[in-house]
CSV table of N, CA and C in Angstrom, one decimal:
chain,number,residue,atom,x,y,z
A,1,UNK,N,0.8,-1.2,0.0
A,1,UNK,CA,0.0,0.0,0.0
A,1,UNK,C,0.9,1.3,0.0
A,2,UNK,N,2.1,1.2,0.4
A,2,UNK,CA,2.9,2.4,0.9
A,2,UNK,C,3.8,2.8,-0.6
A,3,UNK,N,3.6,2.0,-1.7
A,3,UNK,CA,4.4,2.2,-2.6
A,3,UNK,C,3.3,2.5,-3.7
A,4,UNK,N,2.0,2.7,-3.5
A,4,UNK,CA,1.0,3.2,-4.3
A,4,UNK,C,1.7,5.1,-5.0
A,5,UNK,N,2.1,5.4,-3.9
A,5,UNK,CA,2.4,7.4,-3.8
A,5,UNK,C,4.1,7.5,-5.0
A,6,UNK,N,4.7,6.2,-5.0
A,6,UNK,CA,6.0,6.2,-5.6
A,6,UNK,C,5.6,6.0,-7.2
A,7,UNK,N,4.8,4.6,-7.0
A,7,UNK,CA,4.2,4.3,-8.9
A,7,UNK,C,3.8,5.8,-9.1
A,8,UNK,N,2.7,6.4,-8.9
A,8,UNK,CA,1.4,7.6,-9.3
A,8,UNK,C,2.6,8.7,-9.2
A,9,UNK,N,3.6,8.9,-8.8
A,9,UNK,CA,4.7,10.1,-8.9
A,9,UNK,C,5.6,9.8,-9.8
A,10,UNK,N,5.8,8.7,-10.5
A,10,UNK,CA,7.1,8.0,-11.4
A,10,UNK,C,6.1,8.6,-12.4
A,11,UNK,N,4.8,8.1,-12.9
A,11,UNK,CA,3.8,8.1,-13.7
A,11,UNK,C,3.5,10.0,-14.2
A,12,UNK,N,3.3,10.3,-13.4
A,12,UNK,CA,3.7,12.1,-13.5
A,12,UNK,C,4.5,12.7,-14.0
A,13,UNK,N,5.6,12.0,-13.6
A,13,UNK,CA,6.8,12.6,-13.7
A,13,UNK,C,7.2,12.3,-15.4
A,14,UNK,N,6.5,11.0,-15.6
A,14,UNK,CA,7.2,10.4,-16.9
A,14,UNK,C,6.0,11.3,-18.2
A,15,UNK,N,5.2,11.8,-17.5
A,15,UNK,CA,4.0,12.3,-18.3
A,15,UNK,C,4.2,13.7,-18.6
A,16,UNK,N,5.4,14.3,-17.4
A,16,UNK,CA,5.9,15.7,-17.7
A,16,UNK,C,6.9,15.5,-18.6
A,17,UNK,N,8.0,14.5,-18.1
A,17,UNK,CA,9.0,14.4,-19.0
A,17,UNK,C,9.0,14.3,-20.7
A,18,UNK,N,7.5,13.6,-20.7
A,18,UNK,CA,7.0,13.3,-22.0
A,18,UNK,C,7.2,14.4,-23.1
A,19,UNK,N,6.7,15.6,-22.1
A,19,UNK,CA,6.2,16.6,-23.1
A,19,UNK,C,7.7,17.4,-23.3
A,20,UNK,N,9.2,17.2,-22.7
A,20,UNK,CA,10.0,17.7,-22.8
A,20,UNK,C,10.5,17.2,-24.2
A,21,UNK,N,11.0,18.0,-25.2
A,21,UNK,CA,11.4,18.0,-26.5
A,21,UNK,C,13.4,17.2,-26.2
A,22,UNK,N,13.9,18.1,-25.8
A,22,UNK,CA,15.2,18.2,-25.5
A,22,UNK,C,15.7,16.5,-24.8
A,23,UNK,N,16.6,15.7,-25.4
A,23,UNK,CA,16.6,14.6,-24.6
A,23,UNK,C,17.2,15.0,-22.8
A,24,UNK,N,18.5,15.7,-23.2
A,24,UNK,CA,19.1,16.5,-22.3
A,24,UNK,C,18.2,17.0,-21.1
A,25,UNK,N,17.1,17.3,-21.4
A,25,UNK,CA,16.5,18.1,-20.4
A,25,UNK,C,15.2,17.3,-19.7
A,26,UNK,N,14.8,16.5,-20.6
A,26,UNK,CA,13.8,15.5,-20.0
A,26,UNK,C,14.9,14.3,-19.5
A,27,UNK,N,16.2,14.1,-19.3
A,27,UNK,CA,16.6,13.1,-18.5
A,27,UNK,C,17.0,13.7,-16.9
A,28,UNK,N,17.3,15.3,-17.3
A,28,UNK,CA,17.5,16.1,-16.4
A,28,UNK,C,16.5,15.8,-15.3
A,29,UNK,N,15.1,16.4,-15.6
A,29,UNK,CA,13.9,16.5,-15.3
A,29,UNK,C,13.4,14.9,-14.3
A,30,UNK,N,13.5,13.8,-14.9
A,30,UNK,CA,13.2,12.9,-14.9
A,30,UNK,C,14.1,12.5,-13.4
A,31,UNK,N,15.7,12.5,-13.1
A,31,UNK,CA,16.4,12.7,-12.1
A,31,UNK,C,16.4,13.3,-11.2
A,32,UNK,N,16.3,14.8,-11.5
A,32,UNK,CA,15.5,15.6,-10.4
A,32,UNK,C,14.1,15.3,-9.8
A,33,UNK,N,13.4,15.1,-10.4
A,33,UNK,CA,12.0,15.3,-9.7
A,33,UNK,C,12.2,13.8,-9.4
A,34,UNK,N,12.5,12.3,-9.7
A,34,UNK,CA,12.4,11.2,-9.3
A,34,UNK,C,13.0,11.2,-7.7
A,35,UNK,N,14.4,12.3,-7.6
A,35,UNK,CA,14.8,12.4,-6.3
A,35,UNK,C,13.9,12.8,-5.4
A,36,UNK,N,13.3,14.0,-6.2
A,36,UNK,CA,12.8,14.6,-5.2
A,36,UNK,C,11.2,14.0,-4.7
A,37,UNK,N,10.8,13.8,-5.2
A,37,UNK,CA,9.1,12.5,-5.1
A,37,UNK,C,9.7,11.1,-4.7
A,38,UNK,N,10.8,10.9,-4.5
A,38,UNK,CA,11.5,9.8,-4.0
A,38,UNK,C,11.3,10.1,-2.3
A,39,UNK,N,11.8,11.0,-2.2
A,39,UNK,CA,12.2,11.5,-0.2
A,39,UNK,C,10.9,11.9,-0.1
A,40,UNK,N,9.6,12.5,-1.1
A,40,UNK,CA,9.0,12.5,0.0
A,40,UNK,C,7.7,11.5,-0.3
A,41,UNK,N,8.1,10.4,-0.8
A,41,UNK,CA,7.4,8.8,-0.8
A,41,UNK,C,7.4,8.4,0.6
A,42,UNK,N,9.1,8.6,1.0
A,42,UNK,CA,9.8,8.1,2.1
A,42,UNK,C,9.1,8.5,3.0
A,43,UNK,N,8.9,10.0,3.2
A,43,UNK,CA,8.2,10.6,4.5
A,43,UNK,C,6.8,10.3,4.2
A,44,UNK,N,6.2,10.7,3.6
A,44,UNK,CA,4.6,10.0,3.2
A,44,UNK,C,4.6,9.2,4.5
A,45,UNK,N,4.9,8.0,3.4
A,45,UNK,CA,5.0,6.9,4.4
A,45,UNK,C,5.3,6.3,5.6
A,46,UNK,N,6.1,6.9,5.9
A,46,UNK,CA,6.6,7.0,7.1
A,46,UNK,C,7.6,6.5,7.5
A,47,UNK,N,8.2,5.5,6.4
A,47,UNK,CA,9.4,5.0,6.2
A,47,UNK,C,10.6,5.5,7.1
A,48,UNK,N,10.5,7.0,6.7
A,48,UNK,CA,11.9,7.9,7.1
A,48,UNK,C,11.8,8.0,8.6
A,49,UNK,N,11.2,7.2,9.7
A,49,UNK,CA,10.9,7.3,10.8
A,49,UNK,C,11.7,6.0,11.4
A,50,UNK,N,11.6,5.2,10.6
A,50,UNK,CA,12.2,4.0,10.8
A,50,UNK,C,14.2,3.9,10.2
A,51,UNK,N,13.9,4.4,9.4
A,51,UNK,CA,14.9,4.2,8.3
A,51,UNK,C,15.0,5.1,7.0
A,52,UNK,N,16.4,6.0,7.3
A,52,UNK,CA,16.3,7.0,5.7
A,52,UNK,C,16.7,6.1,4.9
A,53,UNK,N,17.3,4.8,4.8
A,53,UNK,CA,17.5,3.7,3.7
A,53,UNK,C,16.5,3.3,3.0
A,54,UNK,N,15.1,3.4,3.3
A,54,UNK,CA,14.3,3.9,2.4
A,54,UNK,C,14.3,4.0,1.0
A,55,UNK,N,14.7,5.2,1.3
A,55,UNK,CA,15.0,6.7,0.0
A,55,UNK,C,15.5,5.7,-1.3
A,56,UNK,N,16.7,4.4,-0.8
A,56,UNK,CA,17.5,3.8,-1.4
A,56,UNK,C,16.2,3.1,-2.2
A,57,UNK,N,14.8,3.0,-2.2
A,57,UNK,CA,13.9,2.0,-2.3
A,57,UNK,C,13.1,3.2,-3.2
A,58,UNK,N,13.2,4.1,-2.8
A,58,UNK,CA,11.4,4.7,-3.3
A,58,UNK,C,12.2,5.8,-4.8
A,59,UNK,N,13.5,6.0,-4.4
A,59,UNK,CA,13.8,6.7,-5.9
A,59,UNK,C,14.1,5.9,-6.9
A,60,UNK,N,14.6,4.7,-7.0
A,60,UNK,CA,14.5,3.8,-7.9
A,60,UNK,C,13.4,3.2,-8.6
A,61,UNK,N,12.6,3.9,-7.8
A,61,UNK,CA,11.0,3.2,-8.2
A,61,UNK,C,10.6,4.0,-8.3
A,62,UNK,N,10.4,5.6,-8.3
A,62,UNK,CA,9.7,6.6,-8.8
A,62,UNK,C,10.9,6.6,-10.7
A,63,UNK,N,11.8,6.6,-10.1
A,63,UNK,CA,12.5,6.8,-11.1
A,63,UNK,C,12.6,5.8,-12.5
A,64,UNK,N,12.2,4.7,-12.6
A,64,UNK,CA,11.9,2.9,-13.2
A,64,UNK,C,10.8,3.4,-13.4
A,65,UNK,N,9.4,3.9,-12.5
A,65,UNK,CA,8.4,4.1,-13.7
A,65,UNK,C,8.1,5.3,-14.6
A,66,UNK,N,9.0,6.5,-14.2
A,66,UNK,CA,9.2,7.6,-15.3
A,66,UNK,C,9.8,6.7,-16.3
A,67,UNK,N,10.5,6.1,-16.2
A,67,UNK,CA,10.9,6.2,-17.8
A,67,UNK,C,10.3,5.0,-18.5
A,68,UNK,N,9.3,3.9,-17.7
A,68,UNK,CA,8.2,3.1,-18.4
A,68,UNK,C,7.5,3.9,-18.7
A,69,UNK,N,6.6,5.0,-18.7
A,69,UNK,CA,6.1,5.7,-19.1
A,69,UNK,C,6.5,6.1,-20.1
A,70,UNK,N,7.4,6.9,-20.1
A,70,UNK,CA,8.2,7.4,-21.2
A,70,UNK,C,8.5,6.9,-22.4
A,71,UNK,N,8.6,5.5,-21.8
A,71,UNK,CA,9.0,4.4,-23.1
A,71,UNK,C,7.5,4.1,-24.4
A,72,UNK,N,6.5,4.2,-22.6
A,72,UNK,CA,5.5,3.7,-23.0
A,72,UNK,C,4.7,4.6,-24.3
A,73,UNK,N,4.7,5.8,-23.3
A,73,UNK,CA,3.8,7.0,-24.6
A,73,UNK,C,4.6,7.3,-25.9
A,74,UNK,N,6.5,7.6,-26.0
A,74,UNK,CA,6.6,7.4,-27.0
A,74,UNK,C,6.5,6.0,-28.3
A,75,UNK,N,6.1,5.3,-27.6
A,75,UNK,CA,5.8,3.9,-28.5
A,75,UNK,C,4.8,4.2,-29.0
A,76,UNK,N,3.4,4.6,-27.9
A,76,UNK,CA,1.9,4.7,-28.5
A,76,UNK,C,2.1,5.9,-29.3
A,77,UNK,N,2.9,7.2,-29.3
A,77,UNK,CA,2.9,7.8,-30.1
A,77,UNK,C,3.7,7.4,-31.6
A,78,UNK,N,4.6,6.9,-31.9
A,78,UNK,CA,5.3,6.8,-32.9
A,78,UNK,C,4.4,5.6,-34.0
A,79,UNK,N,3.3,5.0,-32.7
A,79,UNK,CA,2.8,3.6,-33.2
A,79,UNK,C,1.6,4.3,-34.2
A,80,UNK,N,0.7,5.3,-33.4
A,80,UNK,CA,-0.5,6.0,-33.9
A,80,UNK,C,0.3,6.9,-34.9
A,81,UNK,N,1.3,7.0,-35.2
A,81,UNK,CA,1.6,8.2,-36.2
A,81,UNK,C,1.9,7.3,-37.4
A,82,UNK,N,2.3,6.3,-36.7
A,82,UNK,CA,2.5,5.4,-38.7
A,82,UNK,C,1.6,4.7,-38.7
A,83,UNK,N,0.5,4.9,-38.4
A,83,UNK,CA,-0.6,4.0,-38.7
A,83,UNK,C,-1.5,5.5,-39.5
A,84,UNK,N,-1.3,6.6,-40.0
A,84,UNK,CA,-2.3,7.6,-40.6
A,84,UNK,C,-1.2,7.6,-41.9
């Protein structure tokens, strides 16, 4: 249940990244904000109460689903464009 806030912020993040043109700057983007929706997955949760080793858990996993997303939309996009 506690890693529900990590997927739904990877997913965001990969949805802003999407719309970045620049590879440079949507990997930028994608690093930054995965850190930063990383630590506060941790605190959410409550994790960081127990253990900031955490963090080692929740940015890898905000960060893994930005860029499934990312993979994902430009596929459905490149897929819907050669199909017109």
């Amino acid at each position: 249940m506690h890693e529900i806030f990590p997927v739904a912020a990877g997913v965001l993040v990969g949805l802003l990244a999407f719309r970045v043109a620049s590879f440079r700057m949507r990997a930028l983007l994608v690093a930054a904000l995965s850190v930063v929706f990383g630590v506060i997955a941790t605190i959410i949760s409550g994790e960081a109460l127990i253990s900031w080793a955490f963090v080692l858990i929740d940015i890898p996993l905000v960060l893994g689903t930005s860029i499934v997303t990312v993979l994902v939309l430009t596929y459905a996009t490149q897929r819907s464009t050669q199909r017109r």
